[in-house]
Amino acid sequence: MKRIGNIYEKITELNNIEAAIYKASKGKGGRKSVEKILDSPTFYAMQIQKALKEKTFKPSPYIEMKIRDGSNKKERTIYKPMFYPDQVVHWSIMLQLEPLLMRGMYDLNCASIKGRGIMRGMRFVKKILVEDRKYTKYCLKLDIKKFYPSIDKEVLKRKFRKILKDRDTLELLDLIIDSGVDGLPIGNYTSQWFANFYLQDLDHYIKEQLHIKYYIRYMDDMVLFSNNKKELRKAKYAIDDFLKAEKLVIKENWQLFKTESRPLDFLGYRFYRGYTTLRRCNFLRIKRRAKKMSKKKQITYHDAAAMLSYSGWLKHCNSHNYQNKYIKPYVNYKLCKEVVRNESKKNGKHNKTE
């Protein structure tokens, strides 16, 4: 890939920084710290522009938070950056860098990319399990141990230097990369893009060197299919060696199995040939949320948005009986949509006044 220059000028353009302010503020308009910036976006964009051009921008200290994430409630440390100037700077960078990163992005890398996501991966897995039984006879499922904290900063910097020749942009990226203690901080908007970019070479290696016909990645979770069990075992060891050079390690709980013998647990779903269900823990979580909502006098925006999101998950799997028994008696989807619509109108009016 030809190295690209003159990115920094575009990052520091006033229009780009103002656009970044509005992008970064989406869903945060009610926060006082954000409202202050939205009251005078041009003024604050000019301050960021000045700091970037004069090289006085320094990442602010992160606000560290512990959360329990995912269906297994795994504890994660989230590093929340300041909205101003950090989140705005992150968005300013990505508004210009995203098209460049997308040029080399594997089309079935489905995490944190607009227009892809879980549903794209889910539809693809369902399709190949039904339409190509031969080459989905065996499945290799693996993920990377402590992926974000394990990302090697120097390796990532070298990867950026292979596609960029703009020294100012590279120095700014170095500042962001070095702002965390270990690896990439979970919480930065840039981190999800940088993490995907870090594994871009692995994607090409699996498809172009190992010649795996069906391969899907959701951040560091990967599934590979083949008609040959030995081929997948060899692929696993080859991926091991490749990742060692990237300073990463595959988790010990990797699996290689016959797809007829058990379902594939991936992307929050359980995939069988011809039908798909949600993970049991996800079913239980939706069921509990529905019952709690039914006991409230008024549906909150948070509840309504969550339930509409769950409905999207449910409609893409075989859940008709489940919904009739556990969801529809307790949840009014039309009312949920109305609550979300009214909240969106409020935010729209707020943005129009800026």
mmCIF file of C-alpha atoms in Angstrom:
data_model
loop_
_atom_site.group_PDB
_atom_site.id
_atom_site.type_symbol
_atom_site.label_atom_id
_atom_site.label_comp_id
_atom_site.label_asym_id
_atom_site.label_seq_id
_atom_site.Cartn_x
_atom_site.Cartn_y
_atom_site.Cartn_z
ATOM 1 C CA MET A 1 0.000 0.000 0.000
ATOM 2 C CA LYS A 2 1.308 3.440 -0.945
ATOM 3 C CA ARG A 3 2.057 5.616 2.079
ATOM 4 C CA ILE A 4 -0.151 8.665 2.480
ATOM 5 C CA GLY A 5 0.878 12.162 3.525
ATOM 6 C CA ASN A 6 -0.765 15.554 4.208
ATOM 7 C CA ILE A 7 -3.287 14.133 6.689
ATOM 8 C CA TYR A 8 -2.468 16.560 9.500
ATOM 9 C CA GLU A 9 -3.699 19.576 7.553
ATOM 10 C CA LYS A 10 -7.084 17.893 7.178
ATOM 11 C CA ILE A 11 -7.191 16.844 10.845
ATOM 12 C CA THR A 12 -6.569 20.438 11.976
ATOM 13 C CA GLU A 13 -9.090 22.076 9.628
ATOM 14 C CA LEU A 14 -11.692 24.017 11.616
ATOM 15 C CA ASN A 15 -14.621 22.332 9.841
ATOM 16 C CA ASN A 16 -13.190 18.895 10.666
ATOM 17 C CA ILE A 17 -12.787 19.743 14.361
ATOM 18 C CA GLU A 18 -16.301 21.218 14.572
ATOM 19 C CA ALA A 19 -17.687 18.067 12.942
ATOM 20 C CA ALA A 20 -15.719 16.052 15.516
ATOM 21 C CA ILE A 21 -17.326 18.042 18.356
ATOM 22 C CA TYR A 22 -20.812 17.104 17.159
ATOM 23 C CA LYS A 23 -19.847 13.476 16.517
ATOM 24 C CA ALA A 24 -18.242 13.119 19.949
ATOM 25 C CA SER A 25 -21.211 14.773 21.666
ATOM 26 C CA LYS A 26 -23.804 12.375 20.242
ATOM 27 C CA GLY A 27 -25.829 10.958 23.138
ATOM 28 C CA LYS A 28 -24.040 13.205 25.641
ATOM 29 C CA GLY A 29 -25.922 16.482 25.111
ATOM 30 C CA GLY A 30 -27.326 16.435 28.639
ATOM 31 C CA ARG A 31 -23.912 16.590 30.317
ATOM 32 C CA LYS A 32 -22.897 20.028 31.560
ATOM 33 C CA SER A 33 -19.320 19.618 30.373
ATOM 34 C CA VAL A 34 -20.599 18.811 26.882
ATOM 35 C CA GLU A 35 -23.276 21.519 26.848
ATOM 36 C CA LYS A 36 -20.600 24.099 27.549
ATOM 37 C CA ILE A 37 -18.706 23.093 24.403
ATOM 38 C CA LEU A 38 -21.853 22.903 22.296
ATOM 39 C CA ASP A 39 -22.775 26.451 23.328
ATOM 40 C CA SER A 40 -19.700 27.771 21.465
ATOM 41 C CA PRO A 41 -18.446 25.003 19.159
ATOM 42 C CA THR A 42 -16.472 27.282 16.830
ATOM 43 C CA PHE A 43 -14.600 28.894 19.717
ATOM 44 C CA TYR A 44 -13.610 25.551 21.236
ATOM 45 C CA ALA A 45 -12.745 24.127 17.816
ATOM 46 C CA MET A 46 -10.380 27.044 17.324
ATOM 47 C CA GLN A 47 -8.734 26.306 20.683
ATOM 48 C CA ILE A 48 -8.136 22.700 19.683
ATOM 49 C CA GLN A 49 -6.903 23.781 16.261
ATOM 50 C CA LYS A 50 -4.401 26.125 17.925
ATOM 51 C CA ALA A 51 -3.189 23.403 20.327
ATOM 52 C CA LEU A 52 -2.724 20.896 17.492
ATOM 53 C CA LYS A 53 -0.927 23.319 15.204
ATOM 54 C CA GLU A 54 1.356 24.581 17.963
ATOM 55 C CA LYS A 55 1.911 20.998 19.237
ATOM 56 C CA THR A 56 0.767 21.879 22.765
ATOM 57 C CA PHE A 57 -1.966 19.200 22.959
ATOM 58 C CA LYS A 58 -1.301 16.578 25.631
ATOM 59 C CA PRO A 59 -3.738 13.757 26.517
ATOM 60 C CA SER A 60 -5.552 14.373 29.807
ATOM 61 C CA PRO A 61 -5.462 11.796 32.628
ATOM 62 C CA TYR A 62 -8.094 9.080 32.206
ATOM 63 C CA ILE A 63 -11.004 8.480 34.546
ATOM 64 C CA GLU A 64 -10.638 4.815 35.500
ATOM 65 C CA MET A 65 -13.796 2.717 35.905
ATOM 66 C CA LYS A 66 -14.456 -0.961 36.628
ATOM 67 C CA ILE A 67 -17.359 -2.588 34.782
ATOM 68 C CA ARG A 68 -18.720 -6.104 34.330
ATOM 69 C CA ASP A 69 -19.104 -6.610 30.626
ATOM 70 C CA GLY A 70 -20.742 -9.196 28.405
ATOM 71 C CA SER A 71 -22.841 -12.230 29.148
ATOM 72 C CA ASN A 72 -20.223 -13.718 31.484
ATOM 73 C CA LYS A 73 -19.967 -10.434 33.447
ATOM 74 C CA LYS A 74 -16.217 -10.335 32.996
ATOM 75 C CA GLU A 75 -14.611 -7.466 34.885
ATOM 76 C CA ARG A 76 -12.942 -4.890 32.656
ATOM 77 C CA THR A 77 -11.143 -1.650 33.360
ATOM 78 C CA ILE A 78 -12.466 1.228 31.278
ATOM 79 C CA TYR A 79 -10.374 4.355 30.818
ATOM 80 C CA LYS A 80 -12.716 7.246 30.142
ATOM 81 C CA PRO A 81 -11.075 10.197 28.357
ATOM 82 C CA MET A 82 -12.134 13.817 28.945
ATOM 83 C CA PHE A 83 -14.721 15.012 26.432
ATOM 84 C CA TYR A 84 -12.769 18.205 25.805
ATOM 85 C CA PRO A 85 -10.258 18.211 24.324
ATOM 86 C CA ASP A 86 -9.440 14.474 24.192
ATOM 87 C CA GLN A 87 -12.570 12.888 22.717
ATOM 88 C CA VAL A 88 -12.844 15.713 20.211
ATOM 89 C CA VAL A 89 -9.226 15.206 19.140
ATOM 90 C CA HIS A 90 -9.815 11.449 18.800
ATOM 91 C CA TRP A 91 -12.776 12.086 16.504
ATOM 92 C CA SER A 92 -10.847 14.706 14.544
ATOM 93 C CA ILE A 93 -8.178 12.100 13.848
ATOM 94 C CA MET A 94 -10.579 9.313 12.909
ATOM 95 C CA LEU A 95 -12.715 11.437 10.591
ATOM 96 C CA GLN A 96 -9.642 11.650 8.377
ATOM 97 C CA LEU A 97 -7.948 8.346 9.167
ATOM 98 C CA GLU A 98 -10.989 6.069 8.885
ATOM 99 C CA PRO A 99 -11.148 6.031 5.035
ATOM 100 C CA LEU A 100 -7.456 5.125 4.914
ATOM 101 C CA LEU A 101 -7.840 2.260 7.421
ATOM 102 C CA MET A 102 -10.899 0.977 5.586
ATOM 103 C CA ARG A 103 -8.868 0.528 2.399
ATOM 104 C CA GLY A 104 -7.072 -2.510 3.810
ATOM 105 C CA MET A 105 -9.866 -3.745 6.090
ATOM 106 C CA TYR A 106 -10.990 -7.363 5.684
ATOM 107 C CA ASP A 107 -14.652 -7.390 4.691
ATOM 108 C CA LEU A 108 -15.674 -9.921 7.359
ATOM 109 C CA ASN A 109 -14.000 -8.029 10.182
ATOM 110 C CA CYS A 110 -17.290 -7.045 11.809
ATOM 111 C CA ALA A 111 -16.516 -5.200 15.061
ATOM 112 C CA SER A 112 -16.815 -1.434 15.576
ATOM 113 C CA ILE A 113 -17.254 -0.668 11.881
ATOM 114 C CA LYS A 114 -20.284 1.234 10.633
ATOM 115 C CA GLY A 115 -22.530 -0.876 8.406
ATOM 116 C CA ARG A 116 -21.103 -4.174 9.611
ATOM 117 C CA GLY A 117 -21.369 -5.258 13.224
ATOM 118 C CA ILE A 118 -22.814 -8.376 14.792
ATOM 119 C CA MET A 119 -25.692 -8.747 12.329
ATOM 120 C CA ARG A 120 -23.409 -8.930 9.317
ATOM 121 C CA GLY A 121 -21.318 -11.660 10.904
ATOM 122 C CA MET A 122 -24.406 -13.490 12.110
ATOM 123 C CA ARG A 123 -26.054 -13.486 8.674
ATOM 124 C CA PHE A 124 -22.870 -14.781 7.055
ATOM 125 C CA VAL A 125 -22.472 -17.664 9.533
ATOM 126 C CA LYS A 126 -26.124 -18.667 9.121
ATOM 127 C CA LYS A 127 -25.767 -18.597 5.342
ATOM 128 C CA ILE A 128 -22.634 -20.737 5.035
ATOM 129 C CA LEU A 129 -23.851 -23.317 7.559
ATOM 130 C CA VAL A 130 -26.932 -23.892 5.395
ATOM 131 C CA GLU A 131 -25.499 -23.421 1.895
ATOM 132 C CA ASP A 132 -22.080 -25.054 2.221
ATOM 133 C CA ARG A 133 -22.200 -28.074 4.507
ATOM 134 C CA LYS A 134 -18.976 -29.473 3.043
ATOM 135 C CA TYR A 135 -16.669 -26.556 3.815
ATOM 136 C CA THR A 136 -18.270 -25.862 7.183
ATOM 137 C CA LYS A 137 -17.845 -29.416 8.420
ATOM 138 C CA TYR A 138 -15.277 -28.326 11.040
ATOM 139 C CA CYS A 139 -14.929 -25.092 12.975
ATOM 140 C CA LEU A 140 -11.916 -23.533 14.726
ATOM 141 C CA LYS A 141 -12.898 -20.948 17.339
ATOM 142 C CA LEU A 142 -10.303 -18.867 19.141
ATOM 143 C CA ASP A 143 -9.641 -15.488 20.669
ATOM 144 C CA ILE A 144 -6.676 -13.505 21.966
ATOM 145 C CA LYS A 145 -5.676 -13.393 25.606
ATOM 146 C CA LYS A 146 -6.167 -9.918 27.143
ATOM 147 C CA PHE A 147 -6.191 -8.387 23.693
ATOM 148 C CA TYR A 148 -6.363 -4.630 24.350
ATOM 149 C CA PRO A 149 -3.814 -4.579 27.210
ATOM 150 C CA SER A 150 -1.494 -6.891 25.233
ATOM 151 C CA ILE A 151 -1.233 -4.736 22.119
ATOM 152 C CA ASP A 152 2.410 -3.760 21.724
ATOM 153 C CA LYS A 153 2.715 0.004 21.286
ATOM 154 C CA GLU A 154 5.917 -0.108 19.261
ATOM 155 C CA VAL A 155 4.505 -2.724 16.880
ATOM 156 C CA LEU A 156 1.386 -0.565 16.387
ATOM 157 C CA LYS A 157 3.499 2.528 15.715
ATOM 158 C CA ARG A 158 5.492 0.625 13.083
ATOM 159 C CA LYS A 159 2.271 -0.470 11.410
ATOM 160 C CA PHE A 160 1.128 3.145 11.125
ATOM 161 C CA ARG A 161 4.501 4.124 9.648
ATOM 162 C CA LYS A 162 3.928 1.608 6.865
ATOM 163 C CA ILE A 163 0.816 3.457 5.671
ATOM 164 C CA LEU A 164 1.543 7.067 6.691
ATOM 165 C CA LYS A 165 4.459 9.358 5.835
ATOM 166 C CA ASP A 166 3.003 12.422 7.579
ATOM 167 C CA ARG A 167 5.337 13.103 10.534
ATOM 168 C CA ASP A 168 2.902 15.427 12.342
ATOM 169 C CA THR A 169 0.094 12.858 12.196
ATOM 170 C CA LEU A 170 2.423 10.075 13.337
ATOM 171 C CA GLU A 171 3.560 12.169 16.313
ATOM 172 C CA LEU A 172 -0.075 12.800 17.279
ATOM 173 C CA LEU A 173 -0.904 9.097 16.954
ATOM 174 C CA ASP A 174 2.121 8.281 19.123
ATOM 175 C CA LEU A 175 0.749 10.615 21.818
ATOM 176 C CA ILE A 176 -2.613 8.809 21.790
ATOM 177 C CA ILE A 177 -0.997 5.355 21.742
ATOM 178 C CA ASP A 178 1.321 6.219 24.641
ATOM 179 C CA SER A 179 -1.464 7.785 26.736
ATOM 180 C CA GLY A 180 -2.382 4.457 28.375
ATOM 181 C CA VAL A 181 -0.299 2.292 30.688
ATOM 182 C CA ASP A 182 -0.564 -1.129 29.007
ATOM 183 C CA GLY A 183 -1.591 -1.623 25.411
ATOM 184 C CA LEU A 184 -4.587 0.383 24.246
ATOM 185 C CA PRO A 185 -6.995 1.900 26.788
ATOM 186 C CA ILE A 186 -10.510 0.472 26.466
ATOM 187 C CA GLY A 187 -12.685 3.586 26.259
ATOM 188 C CA ASN A 188 -10.957 5.667 23.600
ATOM 189 C CA TYR A 189 -12.832 5.982 20.322
ATOM 190 C CA THR A 190 -9.467 5.540 18.598
ATOM 191 C CA SER A 191 -8.720 2.275 20.429
ATOM 192 C CA GLN A 192 -11.333 0.186 18.622
ATOM 193 C CA TRP A 193 -9.992 1.359 15.254
ATOM 194 C CA PHE A 194 -6.358 0.919 16.256
ATOM 195 C CA ALA A 195 -7.121 -2.592 17.575
ATOM 196 C CA ASN A 196 -8.784 -3.609 14.321
ATOM 197 C CA PHE A 197 -5.875 -2.151 12.381
ATOM 198 C CA TYR A 198 -3.436 -4.109 14.555
ATOM 199 C CA LEU A 199 -5.010 -7.399 13.401
ATOM 200 C CA GLN A 200 -5.346 -6.377 9.766
ATOM 201 C CA ASP A 201 -2.154 -8.226 8.791
ATOM 202 C CA LEU A 202 -3.476 -11.368 10.511
ATOM 203 C CA ASP A 203 -6.685 -11.195 8.454
ATOM 204 C CA HIS A 204 -4.699 -11.067 5.211
ATOM 205 C CA TYR A 205 -2.412 -13.865 6.399
ATOM 206 C CA ILE A 206 -5.350 -16.187 7.156
ATOM 207 C CA LYS A 207 -7.066 -15.520 3.834
ATOM 208 C CA GLU A 208 -4.097 -15.127 1.474
ATOM 209 C CA GLN A 209 -1.424 -17.404 2.980
ATOM 210 C CA LEU A 210 -3.417 -20.055 4.856
ATOM 211 C CA HIS A 211 -6.201 -19.956 2.220
ATOM 212 C CA ILE A 212 -9.026 -20.459 4.702
ATOM 213 C CA LYS A 213 -12.265 -20.310 2.730
ATOM 214 C CA TYR A 214 -14.529 -19.057 5.532
ATOM 215 C CA TYR A 215 -13.143 -16.776 8.221
ATOM 216 C CA ILE A 216 -14.984 -14.211 10.372
ATOM 217 C CA ARG A 217 -13.494 -11.920 13.009
ATOM 218 C CA TYR A 218 -15.262 -9.841 15.628
ATOM 219 C CA MET A 219 -12.426 -7.820 17.223
ATOM 220 C CA ASP A 220 -10.241 -10.587 18.736
ATOM 221 C CA ASP A 221 -12.875 -13.371 18.478
ATOM 222 C CA MET A 222 -12.299 -15.496 15.380
ATOM 223 C CA VAL A 223 -13.951 -18.459 13.716
ATOM 224 C CA LEU A 224 -12.538 -20.442 10.792
ATOM 225 C CA PHE A 225 -14.326 -23.181 8.834
ATOM 226 C CA SER A 226 -13.036 -26.001 6.665
ATOM 227 C CA ASN A 227 -13.842 -29.481 5.418
ATOM 228 C CA ASN A 228 -10.504 -30.687 6.802
ATOM 229 C CA LYS A 229 -9.803 -30.951 10.521
ATOM 230 C CA LYS A 230 -6.029 -31.264 10.011
ATOM 231 C CA GLU A 231 -6.010 -28.082 7.933
ATOM 232 C CA LEU A 232 -7.636 -26.144 10.755
ATOM 233 C CA ARG A 233 -5.254 -27.584 13.342
ATOM 234 C CA LYS A 234 -2.290 -26.532 11.195
ATOM 235 C CA ALA A 235 -3.905 -23.106 10.779
ATOM 236 C CA LYS A 236 -4.183 -22.745 14.546
ATOM 237 C CA TYR A 237 -0.464 -23.376 15.041
ATOM 238 C CA ALA A 238 0.407 -21.061 12.135
ATOM 239 C CA ILE A 239 -1.732 -18.313 13.716
ATOM 240 C CA ASP A 240 0.067 -18.968 17.007
ATOM 241 C CA ASP A 241 3.414 -18.300 15.342
ATOM 242 C CA PHE A 242 2.128 -15.248 13.481
ATOM 243 C CA LEU A 243 0.733 -13.689 16.663
ATOM 244 C CA LYS A 244 3.957 -14.306 18.591
ATOM 245 C CA ALA A 245 5.657 -11.864 16.216
ATOM 246 C CA GLU A 246 2.849 -9.413 17.007
ATOM 247 C CA LYS A 247 3.432 -9.944 20.755
ATOM 248 C CA LEU A 248 0.007 -11.589 21.203
ATOM 249 C CA VAL A 249 -1.086 -14.989 22.538
ATOM 250 C CA ILE A 250 -4.172 -17.105 21.807
ATOM 251 C CA LYS A 251 -6.272 -18.042 24.848
ATOM 252 C CA GLU A 252 -5.921 -21.599 26.063
ATOM 253 C CA ASN A 253 -9.651 -22.310 25.629
ATOM 254 C CA TRP A 254 -9.547 -22.481 21.813
ATOM 255 C CA GLN A 255 -11.864 -25.078 20.264
ATOM 256 C CA LEU A 256 -11.775 -27.282 17.172
ATOM 257 C CA PHE A 257 -14.956 -29.268 16.636
ATOM 258 C CA LYS A 258 -17.341 -30.827 14.166
ATOM 259 C CA THR A 259 -20.260 -28.452 13.512
ATOM 260 C CA GLU A 260 -22.737 -31.327 13.473
ATOM 261 C CA SER A 261 -21.795 -32.319 17.007
ATOM 262 C CA ARG A 262 -22.595 -29.039 18.776
ATOM 263 C CA PRO A 263 -23.635 -25.446 18.085
ATOM 264 C CA LEU A 264 -21.178 -22.639 17.443
ATOM 265 C CA ASP A 265 -21.319 -20.073 20.262
ATOM 266 C CA PHE A 266 -20.341 -16.793 18.587
ATOM 267 C CA LEU A 267 -21.510 -13.150 18.479
ATOM 268 C CA GLY A 268 -24.003 -13.751 21.295
ATOM 269 C CA TYR A 269 -25.816 -16.476 19.333
ATOM 270 C CA ARG A 270 -25.744 -20.256 19.170
ATOM 271 C CA PHE A 271 -25.590 -21.395 15.545
ATOM 272 C CA TYR A 272 -26.978 -24.741 14.392
ATOM 273 C CA ARG A 273 -27.539 -25.832 10.820
ATOM 274 C CA GLY A 274 -30.849 -24.304 9.780
ATOM 275 C CA TYR A 275 -31.691 -22.410 12.956
ATOM 276 C CA THR A 276 -30.163 -20.012 15.464
ATOM 277 C CA THR A 277 -30.862 -19.167 19.102
ATOM 278 C CA LEU A 278 -29.564 -16.595 21.537
ATOM 279 C CA ARG A 279 -27.242 -17.633 24.322
ATOM 280 C CA ARG A 280 -29.223 -18.716 27.371
ATOM 281 C CA CYS A 281 -27.722 -15.939 29.504
ATOM 282 C CA ASN A 282 -28.889 -13.362 26.934
ATOM 283 C CA PHE A 283 -32.406 -14.830 26.955
ATOM 284 C CA LEU A 284 -32.505 -14.581 30.753
ATOM 285 C CA ARG A 285 -31.250 -10.993 30.732
ATOM 286 C CA ILE A 286 -33.952 -9.905 28.257
ATOM 287 C CA LYS A 287 -36.630 -11.764 30.218
ATOM 288 C CA ARG A 288 -35.639 -10.019 33.480
ATOM 289 C CA ARG A 289 -35.579 -6.593 31.825
ATOM 290 C CA ALA A 290 -39.077 -7.149 30.392
ATOM 291 C CA LYS A 291 -40.534 -8.102 33.800
ATOM 292 C CA LYS A 292 -38.896 -5.126 35.523
ATOM 293 C CA MET A 293 -40.257 -2.757 32.878
ATOM 294 C CA SER A 294 -43.795 -4.092 33.334
ATOM 295 C CA LYS A 295 -43.697 -3.081 37.029
ATOM 296 C CA LYS A 296 -42.744 0.532 36.340
ATOM 297 C CA LYS A 297 -45.333 3.278 36.054
ATOM 298 C CA GLN A 298 -43.376 4.985 33.300
ATOM 299 C CA ILE A 299 -40.901 3.599 30.779
ATOM 300 C CA THR A 300 -37.569 5.379 30.830
ATOM 301 C CA TYR A 301 -35.594 6.163 27.687
ATOM 302 C CA HIS A 302 -32.877 3.771 28.855
ATOM 303 C CA ASP A 303 -35.370 0.892 29.230
ATOM 304 C CA ALA A 304 -37.066 1.637 25.907
ATOM 305 C CA ALA A 305 -33.808 1.856 23.978
ATOM 306 C CA ALA A 306 -32.507 -1.346 25.580
ATOM 307 C CA MET A 307 -35.651 -3.303 24.784
ATOM 308 C CA LEU A 308 -35.722 -2.122 21.153
ATOM 309 C CA SER A 309 -32.102 -3.176 20.859
ATOM 310 C CA TYR A 310 -32.987 -6.589 22.306
ATOM 311 C CA SER A 311 -35.860 -6.898 19.828
ATOM 312 C CA GLY A 312 -33.308 -6.533 17.029
ATOM 313 C CA TRP A 313 -31.345 -9.438 18.468
ATOM 314 C CA LEU A 314 -34.461 -11.563 18.853
ATOM 315 C CA LYS A 315 -35.879 -11.029 15.385
ATOM 316 C CA HIS A 316 -32.708 -12.441 13.811
ATOM 317 C CA CYS A 317 -32.979 -15.803 15.541
ATOM 318 C CA ASN A 318 -35.602 -18.495 16.141
ATOM 319 C CA SER A 319 -37.333 -16.919 19.136
ATOM 320 C CA HIS A 320 -41.034 -16.743 18.213
ATOM 321 C CA ASN A 321 -42.283 -18.873 21.118
ATOM 322 C CA TYR A 322 -39.916 -17.204 23.574
ATOM 323 C CA GLN A 323 -41.140 -13.721 22.619
ATOM 324 C CA ASN A 324 -44.806 -14.716 22.856
ATOM 325 C CA LYS A 325 -44.301 -16.193 26.337
ATOM 326 C CA TYR A 326 -41.790 -13.867 28.007
ATOM 327 C CA ILE A 327 -41.680 -10.543 26.140
ATOM 328 C CA LYS A 328 -44.929 -9.520 24.473
ATOM 329 C CA PRO A 329 -47.098 -9.889 27.627
ATOM 330 C CA TYR A 330 -44.824 -7.385 29.420
ATOM 331 C CA VAL A 331 -43.491 -5.013 26.763
ATOM 332 C CA ASN A 332 -45.270 -2.609 24.419
ATOM 333 C CA TYR A 333 -42.851 -2.063 21.543
ATOM 334 C CA LYS A 334 -44.917 0.798 20.100
ATOM 335 C CA LEU A 335 -44.659 2.652 23.392
ATOM 336 C CA CYS A 336 -40.908 2.004 23.504
ATOM 337 C CA LYS A 337 -40.531 3.472 20.020
ATOM 338 C CA GLU A 338 -42.537 6.518 21.050
ATOM 339 C CA VAL A 339 -40.313 7.105 24.097
ATOM 340 C CA VAL A 340 -37.161 6.855 21.975
ATOM 341 C CA ARG A 341 -38.668 9.086 19.263
ATOM 342 C CA ASN A 342 -39.562 11.800 21.764
ATOM 343 C CA GLU A 343 -36.058 11.721 23.242
ATOM 344 C CA SER A 344 -34.548 11.967 19.752
ATOM 345 C CA LYS A 345 -36.714 15.017 19.008
ATOM 346 C CA LYS A 346 -35.473 16.701 22.185
ATOM 347 C CA ASN A 347 -31.869 16.078 21.196
ATOM 348 C CA GLY A 348 -32.605 17.277 17.654
ATOM 349 C CA LYS A 349 -34.020 20.542 18.923
ATOM 350 C CA HIS A 350 -30.995 21.001 21.170
ATOM 351 C CA ASN A 351 -28.605 20.505 18.243
ATOM 352 C CA LYS A 352 -30.521 22.925 16.034
ATOM 353 C CA THR A 353 -30.099 25.677 18.578
ATOM 354 C CA GLU A 354 -26.313 25.320 18.599
#
